[in-house]
Coordinates of C-alpha atoms in Angstrom, one line a residue:
X1267 CA 13.8 -0.2 -20.3
X1268 CA 12.5 1.5 -23.3
X1269 CA 8.9 2.6 -23.9
X1270 CA 7.7 -0.8 -25.4
X1271 CA 8.9 -2.7 -22.6
X1272 CA 7.2 -0.1 -20.2
X1273 CA 4.2 -0.4 -22.2
X1274 CA 4.0 -4.2 -22.0
X1275 CA 5.0 -4.0 -18.0
X1276 CA 2.0 -1.5 -17.5
X1277 CA -0.4 -4.0 -19.2
X1278 CA 0.8 -6.7 -17.0
X1279 CA 0.3 -4.6 -13.9
X1280 CA -3.1 -3.3 -14.9
X1281 CA -4.0 -6.9 -15.7
X1282 CA -3.0 -7.9 -12.3
X1283 CA -5.1 -5.2 -10.8
X1284 CA -8.3 -6.1 -12.9
X1285 CA -7.8 -9.9 -12.1
X1286 CA -6.8 -9.9 -8.5
X1287 CA -9.0 -6.9 -7.4
X1288 CA -6.0 -5.3 -5.5
X1289 CA -4.9 -1.7 -5.2
X1290 CA -2.7 -0.4 -7.9
X1291 CA 0.2 0.4 -5.3
X1292 CA 0.2 -3.3 -4.3
X1293 CA 0.5 -4.4 -7.9
X1294 CA 3.1 -1.9 -8.8
X1295 CA 5.4 -3.1 -5.6
X1296 CA 4.8 -6.9 -6.6
X1297 CA 5.9 -6.2 -10.3
X1298 CA 8.9 -4.2 -8.9
X1299 CA 9.9 -7.1 -6.6
X1300 CA 9.7 -9.6 -9.4
X1301 CA 11.8 -7.3 -11.8
X1302 CA 14.5 -6.1 -10.0
X1303 CA 16.4 -5.1 -12.9
X1304 CA 14.1 -2.0 -13.6
X1305 CA 15.4 1.2 -12.3
X1306 CA 13.5 3.9 -10.5
X1307 CA 12.8 5.6 -13.7
X1308 CA 11.1 2.7 -15.2
X1309 CA 9.0 2.0 -12.1
X1310 CA 7.8 5.6 -12.3
X1311 CA 6.9 5.5 -15.9
X1312 CA 5.2 2.3 -15.6
X1313 CA 3.1 3.6 -12.7
X1314 CA 2.3 6.8 -14.7
X1315 CA 1.0 4.4 -17.6
X1316 CA -1.1 2.5 -15.0
X1317 CA -2.5 5.6 -13.2
X1318 CA -3.1 7.5 -16.5
X1319 CA -5.1 4.6 -18.0
X1320 CA -7.3 4.3 -15.0
X1321 CA -7.9 8.0 -14.8
X1322 CA -9.5 8.0 -18.1
X1323 CA -10.8 4.4 -18.3
X1324 CA -14.2 5.1 -19.5
X1325 CA -13.3 7.6 -22.4
X1326 CA -10.4 5.4 -23.4
X1327 CA -12.5 2.3 -23.6
X1328 CA -15.0 4.3 -25.8
X1329 CA -12.3 5.5 -28.1
X1330 CA -10.6 2.1 -28.2
X1331 CA -13.8 0.0 -28.3
X1332 CA -12.5 -2.2 -25.3
X1333 CA -12.0 -2.0 -21.8
X1334 CA -9.0 -4.5 -21.7
X1335 CA -5.8 -3.5 -20.0
X1336 CA -3.8 -3.5 -23.2
X1337 CA -6.3 -1.2 -24.7
X1338 CA -6.3 1.3 -21.9
X1339 CA -2.6 1.5 -21.8
X1340 CA -2.2 1.9 -25.5
X1341 CA -4.9 4.7 -25.2
X1342 CA -2.8 6.5 -22.7
X1343 CA 0.3 6.4 -24.9
X1344 CA -1.4 7.4 -28.0
X1345 CA -3.8 10.1 -26.8
X1346 CA -1.9 11.8 -24.1
X1347 CA 1.7 10.8 -24.1
X1348 CA 2.1 12.0 -27.6
X1349 CA 2.9 9.1 -29.5
X1350 CA 1.2 7.9 -32.8
X1351 CA 0.3 4.5 -34.2
X1352 CA 3.4 4.9 -36.6
X1353 CA 5.9 5.8 -33.9
X1354 CA 4.7 3.0 -31.8
X1355 CA 4.8 0.4 -34.7
X1356 CA 8.4 1.4 -35.4
X1357 CA 9.5 1.1 -31.7
X1358 CA 7.7 -2.3 -31.4
X1359 CA 9.4 -3.8 -34.4
X1360 CA 12.8 -3.0 -32.9
X1361 CA 12.0 -4.2 -29.2
X1362 CA 11.8 -7.9 -28.4
X1363 CA 10.1 -6.8 -24.9
X1364 CA 7.3 -4.8 -26.9
X1365 CA 3.6 -6.1 -26.9
X1366 CA 2.1 -7.4 -30.1
X1367 CA 1.6 -5.0 -33.0
X1368 CA -1.3 -2.6 -32.9
X1369 CA -4.4 -3.9 -34.6
X1370 CA -6.3 -1.5 -37.2
X1371 CA -9.1 -1.0 -34.2
X1372 CA -6.2 0.0 -31.7
X1373 CA -4.8 2.5 -34.5
X1374 CA -8.1 4.1 -35.2
X1375 CA -8.6 4.6 -31.3
X1376 CA -5.7 7.0 -31.3
X1377 CA -7.7 9.7 -33.0
X1378 CA -11.2 8.5 -32.3
X1379 CA -13.6 11.3 -31.2
X1380 CA -15.3 10.9 -28.0
X1381 CA -17.7 13.8 -28.0
X1382 CA -20.7 11.6 -29.1
X1383 CA -20.2 9.6 -25.9
X1384 CA -22.6 10.6 -22.8
X1385 CA -21.2 13.2 -20.8
X1386 CA -20.6 10.9 -18.0
X1387 CA -18.2 8.9 -20.2
X1388 CA -16.5 12.0 -21.3
X1389 CA -16.0 13.0 -17.8
X1390 CA -14.8 9.8 -17.0
X1391 CA -16.9 9.1 -14.0
X1392 CA -18.7 6.0 -13.1
X1393 CA -22.0 6.0 -14.9
X1394 CA -24.1 5.0 -11.6
X1395 CA -23.1 8.3 -10.3
X1396 CA -24.6 10.3 -13.2
X1397 CA -27.6 11.7 -11.3
X1398 CA -25.4 12.6 -8.3
X1399 CA -22.7 14.4 -10.3
X1400 CA -25.0 16.2 -12.6
X1401 CA -26.7 17.6 -9.5
X1402 CA -23.2 18.7 -8.1
X1403 CA -21.8 20.2 -11.5
X1404 CA -24.6 20.7 -13.8
X1405 CA -23.4 21.9 -17.3
X1406 CA -19.7 21.7 -16.0
X1407 CA -20.0 17.9 -15.6
X1408 CA -17.5 17.1 -18.5
X1409 CA -15.2 20.0 -17.6
X1410 CA -14.9 18.8 -13.9
X1411 CA -14.5 15.2 -14.8
X1412 CA -11.6 16.0 -17.4
X1413 CA -9.8 17.8 -14.6
X1414 CA -10.3 15.1 -12.2
X1415 CA -8.7 12.8 -14.7
X1416 CA -5.5 14.9 -14.7
X1417 CA -2.4 14.3 -12.6
X1418 CA -2.2 15.9 -9.4
X1419 CA 0.5 18.4 -8.3
X1420 CA 2.8 17.9 -5.3
X1421 CA 1.8 20.5 -2.9
X1422 CA 3.4 21.4 0.5
X1423 CA 2.3 23.2 3.5
X1424 CA 4.8 25.2 5.4
X1425 CA 4.9 24.6 9.2
X1426 CA 4.8 28.3 10.5
X1427 CA 6.1 26.9 13.8
X1428 CA 9.4 26.3 12.1
X1429 CA 9.8 27.8 8.7
X1430 CA 8.7 30.2 6.2
X1431 CA 7.7 29.8 2.7
X1432 CA 10.9 31.7 1.3
X1433 CA 13.0 29.3 3.5
X1434 CA 11.4 26.2 2.2
X1435 CA 11.5 27.4 -1.2
X1436 CA 15.4 28.1 -1.1
X1437 CA 15.9 24.5 0.5
X1438 CA 13.9 23.0 -2.5
X1439 CA 15.1 25.1 -5.1
X1440 CA 16.2 22.2 -7.3
X1441 CA 12.4 21.3 -7.6
X1442 CA 11.5 24.9 -8.7
X1443 CA 8.4 25.2 -6.2
X1444 CA 6.0 28.0 -6.5
X1445 CA 3.6 29.6 -4.4
X1446 CA 0.1 27.9 -4.2
X1447 CA -2.9 29.8 -5.6
X1448 CA -5.0 30.2 -2.4
X1449 CA -3.3 28.7 0.6
X1450 CA -1.1 31.2 2.2
X1451 CA 1.6 29.1 3.5
X1452 CA 1.5 26.4 0.5
X1453 CA 4.1 25.7 -2.3
X1454 CA 3.3 23.5 -5.3
X1455 CA 5.1 21.7 -8.0
X1456 CA 3.0 20.8 -11.1
X1457 CA 2.8 17.3 -12.4
X1458 CA 5.0 16.7 -15.3
X1459 CA 4.0 14.9 -18.6
X1460 CA 4.6 11.2 -19.8
X1461 CA 7.5 9.6 -17.7
X1462 CA 8.1 12.6 -15.6
X1463 CA 8.9 11.6 -11.8
X1464 CA 7.4 13.1 -8.8
X1465 CA 10.1 14.9 -6.5
X1466 CA 11.0 13.0 -3.5
X1467 CA 10.9 16.1 -1.1
X1468 CA 10.8 13.6 2.1
X1469 CA 14.5 13.2 1.8
X1470 CA 15.2 17.0 2.0
X1471 CA 16.6 18.2 5.3
X1472 CA 13.7 20.4 5.7
X1473 CA 11.2 17.8 5.5
X1474 CA 13.3 16.0 8.3
X1475 CA 13.4 19.1 10.4
X1476 CA 9.5 19.6 10.1
X1477 CA 9.8 22.6 8.0
X1478 CA 6.9 21.6 6.1
X1479 CA 4.4 18.7 5.2
X1480 CA 3.2 17.2 2.0
X1481 CA -0.5 18.2 1.9
X1482 CA -2.7 19.0 -0.9
X1483 CA -3.7 22.7 -1.2
X1484 CA -7.4 21.7 -0.8
X1485 CA -6.7 20.2 2.3
X1486 CA -4.6 23.2 3.6
X1487 CA -7.6 25.6 2.5
X1488 CA -10.2 23.7 4.5
X1489 CA -7.8 23.5 7.5
X1490 CA -7.5 27.4 7.2
X1491 CA -11.2 27.8 6.8
X1492 CA -11.9 26.0 10.2
X1493 CA -10.4 29.4 11.6
X1494 CA -8.8 27.9 14.5
X1495 CA -7.2 30.7 16.8
X1496 CA -4.3 30.9 19.4
X1497 CA -5.9 29.9 22.8
X1498 CA -8.9 27.9 21.4
X1499 CA -9.8 24.4 22.6
X1500 CA -10.2 22.5 19.5
X1501 CA -11.3 18.8 19.0
X1502 CA -10.0 17.0 15.9
X1503 CA -12.4 14.3 16.1
X1504 CA -11.3 12.1 13.1
X1505 CA -7.7 12.9 13.2
X1506 CA -6.5 9.9 11.3
X1507 CA -2.5 10.4 10.7
X1508 CA -2.8 14.1 11.9
X1509 CA -2.4 16.2 8.8
X1510 CA -5.0 18.6 9.8
X1511 CA -3.9 18.4 13.5
X1512 CA -0.5 19.7 12.4
X1513 CA -1.9 22.3 10.2
X1514 CA -4.3 23.6 13.2
X1515 CA -1.4 23.7 15.6
X1516 CA 0.7 25.7 13.1
X1517 CA -2.3 28.3 12.7
X1518 CA -2.9 28.4 16.5
X1519 CA 0.9 29.2 17.2
X1520 CA 1.2 26.2 19.7
X1521 CA -1.3 28.1 21.9
X1522 CA -4.5 26.7 23.3
X1523 CA -5.1 22.9 23.0
X1524 CA -5.8 20.6 20.4
X1525 CA -7.5 17.2 21.1
X1526 CA -6.5 14.5 18.3
X1527 CA -9.0 11.7 18.4
X1528 CA -9.6 8.8 16.0
X1529 CA -11.8 5.5 16.5
X1530 CA -8.9 3.7 14.7
X1531 CA -5.7 3.3 16.4
X1532 CA -3.9 2.2 13.1
X1533 CA -4.8 5.4 11.5
X1534 CA -3.8 7.1 14.5
X1535 CA -0.5 5.6 15.0
X1536 CA 1.8 7.9 12.8
X1537 CA 0.5 11.1 14.4
X1538 CA 3.0 10.8 17.4
X1539 CA 6.2 11.0 15.3
X1540 CA 4.8 13.8 13.3
X1541 CA 3.9 16.0 15.9
X1542 CA 7.4 15.7 17.5
X1543 CA 9.0 16.3 14.0
X1544 CA 6.9 19.5 13.6
X1545 CA 7.4 20.9 17.1
X1546 CA 3.8 20.6 18.1
X1547 CA 3.4 21.1 21.7
X1548 CA -0.4 22.0 22.2
X1549 CA -1.7 18.7 20.9
X1550 CA -3.1 16.0 23.2
X1551 CA -3.7 12.6 21.4
X1552 CA -6.5 10.8 22.8
X1553 CA -6.5 7.1 22.2
X1554 CA -9.8 5.3 21.3
X1555 CA -10.9 4.1 24.7
X1556 CA -14.3 4.1 26.1
X1557 CA -15.0 7.4 27.7
X1558 CA -12.1 8.9 26.1
X1559 CA -13.7 12.3 25.1
X1560 CA -16.4 12.4 27.9
X1561 CA -14.7 15.2 29.6
X1562 CA -14.8 17.3 26.6
X1563 CA -18.6 17.3 26.4
X1564 CA -20.1 21.1 25.9
X1565 CA -16.5 22.5 26.4
X1566 CA -15.0 22.6 22.8
X1567 CA -14.7 25.9 20.8
X1568 CA -14.1 24.2 17.5
X1569 CA -14.9 20.5 16.7
X1570 CA -13.3 19.5 13.4
X1571 CA -14.8 16.6 11.6
X1572 CA -12.7 15.4 8.7
X1573 CA -15.2 12.7 8.0
X1574 CA -14.8 9.3 6.5
X1575 CA -16.1 9.3 3.0
X1576 CA -16.0 7.8 -0.6
X1577 CA -13.0 9.6 -1.5
X1578 CA -14.2 10.9 -4.6
X1579 CA -12.4 14.0 -4.2
X1580 CA -9.1 12.3 -4.3
X1581 CA -9.8 10.3 -7.5
X1582 CA -6.7 12.0 -9.3
X1583 CA -4.5 10.3 -6.9
X1584 CA -6.3 7.0 -6.4
X1585 CA -8.0 6.6 -9.7
X1586 CA -8.6 2.7 -9.0
X1587 CA -10.9 3.6 -6.2
X1588 CA -13.2 5.5 -8.9
X1589 CA -14.2 2.3 -10.4
X1590 CA -14.5 0.4 -7.3
X1591 CA -17.0 2.6 -5.5
X1592 CA -20.6 0.9 -5.1
X1593 CA -24.0 2.3 -4.1
X1594 CA -23.6 -0.1 -0.9
X1595 CA -20.2 1.7 0.0
X1596 CA -21.7 5.1 -0.6
X1597 CA -24.5 4.2 2.0
X1598 CA -22.3 3.0 4.4
X1599 CA -20.3 6.2 4.4
X1600 CA -23.4 8.3 4.8
X1601 CA -24.5 6.4 7.8
X1602 CA -21.0 6.8 9.5
X1603 CA -21.0 10.5 8.7
X1604 CA -24.4 11.1 10.0
X1605 CA -23.4 9.3 13.4
X1606 CA -20.1 11.3 13.6
X1607 CA -21.9 14.6 13.1
X1608 CA -24.5 13.7 16.0
X1609 CA -21.4 12.7 18.2
X1610 CA -19.5 16.1 17.1
X1611 CA -22.3 18.3 18.3
X1612 CA -22.1 17.1 21.8
X1613 CA -18.8 18.4 22.4
X1614 CA -19.6 22.2 21.3
X1615 CA -19.9 24.8 23.8
X1616 CA -22.5 27.6 23.5
X1617 CA -21.0 29.8 20.5
X1618 CA -18.8 26.9 19.5
X1619 CA -18.2 26.0 15.9
X1620 CA -18.4 22.6 14.2
X1621 CA -16.4 22.4 10.9
X1622 CA -17.6 19.7 8.7
X1623 CA -15.2 18.4 6.1
X1624 CA -15.1 15.6 3.5
X1625 CA -12.8 14.8 0.5
X1626 CA -16.0 14.1 -1.4
X1627 CA -17.7 15.8 -4.4
X1628 CA -21.1 13.9 -3.8
X1629 CA -24.0 16.1 -2.5
X1630 CA -25.1 13.0 -0.7
X1631 CA -22.1 13.4 1.6
X1632 CA -21.9 17.0 1.7
X1633 CA -25.1 19.4 1.7
X1634 CA -27.2 16.6 2.1
X1635 CA -25.7 15.6 5.6
X1636 CA -25.4 19.0 6.9
X1637 CA -29.2 19.4 6.1
X1638 CA -30.1 16.4 8.1
X1639 CA -28.0 17.7 11.0
X1640 CA -29.5 21.3 10.9
X1641 CA -33.2 19.8 10.8
X1642 CA -32.2 17.8 14.0
X1643 CA -30.5 20.5 15.9
X1644 CA -32.4 24.0 15.9
X1645 CA -29.6 25.3 18.1
X1646 CA -27.1 25.0 15.1
X1647 CA -26.9 27.7 12.5
X1648 CA -24.7 27.6 9.2
X1649 CA -21.7 30.1 9.2
X1650 CA -21.4 32.5 6.4
X1651 CA -18.6 30.6 4.3
X1652 CA -17.9 33.7 2.4
X1653 CA -16.9 35.7 5.4
X1654 CA -14.9 32.8 6.7
X1655 CA -13.1 32.5 3.3
X1656 CA -12.4 36.3 3.5
X1657 CA -10.9 35.8 7.0
X1658 CA -8.9 32.8 6.0
X1659 CA -7.4 34.1 2.5
X1660 CA -7.8 37.8 2.6
X1661 CA -9.6 37.7 -0.5
X1662 CA -13.3 37.4 -1.6
X1663 CA -14.6 33.7 -2.4
X1664 CA -14.3 33.2 -6.1
X1665 CA -17.4 32.7 -8.1
X1666 CA -19.2 29.0 -8.2
X1667 CA -17.4 27.7 -5.1
X1668 CA -20.3 28.0 -2.9
X1669 CA -22.8 25.0 -2.8
X1670 CA -26.7 25.5 -2.6
X1671 CA -26.5 24.3 1.0
X1672 CA -24.1 26.9 2.2
X1673 CA -20.9 24.9 2.1
X1674 CA -17.9 25.4 -0.3
X1675 CA -16.9 22.7 -2.7
X1676 CA -13.1 22.7 -4.0
X1677 CA -12.3 20.6 -7.2
X1678 CA -9.5 20.2 -9.6
X1679 CA -11.4 22.2 -12.3
X1680 CA -12.3 25.2 -10.0
X1681 CA -9.5 25.6 -7.7
X1682 CA -6.7 23.2 -9.1
X1683 CA -7.0 21.3 -5.8
X1684 CA -8.4 17.6 -4.9
X1685 CA -12.0 17.6 -4.3
X1686 CA -12.8 18.9 -0.6
X1687 CA -16.2 20.0 0.8
X1688 CA -16.3 22.4 3.9
X1689 CA -19.5 23.4 5.9
X1690 CA -19.2 25.5 9.4
X1691 CA -22.2 25.6 11.8
X1692 CA -22.2 27.5 15.0
X1693 CA -24.1 26.5 18.3
X1694 CA -26.5 29.5 19.7

C-alpha cells in the first residue's frame, strides 16, 4: 500500500473506534483480518497514523476546524509526517485507493497556528481536567502535554539474575539499543518518525531466555525506588502480570521472599510463566482467595502498592483512553486507591515501608491520597524521597521532580518516561 491507501485505511479505523467506542487495538486487529492483503509495514503505518491522530486530537481539531476522523488523520500527515497539501494532492490524484481530495479548509489546517488556543488544547489534554493538570504542572502545562503527545520509546529492563546490559545490547545490536538515562539496568530504543516500526524484541533469544523484559524506564525507576534488599519480606499487593515483582526479585538477588498478590485472577495469570522464564525463585504467588494474606499482617518489610488508577501517565501508549476518561471513573479509582492503601498499611511491621505507586499524573490520585492516609495513620511518616533517589540511582534527584506532598512525579517532559508517581511511607 502507498501512503494514500494507508491514510484511507487509518480514517476507516479511527471512524470505527469513534462509532463503536472500542479500543484502537481491537479496531486495528479487525481491519487487518478484513484486509489480509496488507503487509506488516502497512499495518504498522496505519496504526501509527491512528495513534498519532489521537495523541493530538485537541490541537489537530483546533487547527483543522473539525473533530472528524478524516480531519485528524490528515492533520497527522500534514503537521507531523512531513507531507504538504501539494504532495498529498499529487499522490491522491495517482492512487485509486486515496481519500477524496483535500478541501481548502484542510489545506489551511496544514499550517494553522494553535498558539491562540487555550493551554489545555495546546497540551492535548481533556478540557475537564484543566484545573487538575494546571495544579500538577503550572506554567509547564503545554510543554508537559506536548511531550505526552509524542511517541514512546521501547525500553527494556535487564534481568540481573541472568544477564548484563552489555550482554543484552550485543544480542540486540541490530536495533542499536542505548543505555537509559536513569535506570541502571535499562536499555532504550527511541521511537522513529512516520511509518517507522517498533522493534519486535520478544522474538530475540535473549527474551526467550529471560535476559530482559519490556518495561518502561519509569516503571523500572519506581521499582528501584522501592529499595527492596536481599533478605527482605516484600508484599506486591497489586502484582498484576508481575512486571514489578520481576524487577524486585532481580534487585533482591533471589534472596528473601516476595508475595505476589492481585485481586483479579485474569491479571495475575501471566505471572507464572514470567517468573519461570526470568529464573525467579523467591516469589510466592498468592491467588485471590479469602484470607490469602492473613498470615502476613504486621510482618512485611516493604508493601508495594502499584495501585489501580486512571492510567493518565500512559497516554502516549494508549491515547484513546485519554478521551474516554470521565469524572466518574476518576472518582471510582480514588475510592479504590483509598481502600487499597488502608489494606496495605495492615501488613507493615514496625519500621516497614509502604511504597505507593501509580501510573497517573493527577494530584487527586497521588499526593491527595497520601495526605488522607497520613491523616488517618499518625504512625506513618513520609520517607525522604531525595535520599531514596540517591540510594537507587547514585545521583541527586533532578530539580522539579518532587511533588508538594513529598513524592516524586516522572513524566515524558521531565524524565523521558511514562508518567509515574511514587511516595514512600515508613511505619514508626
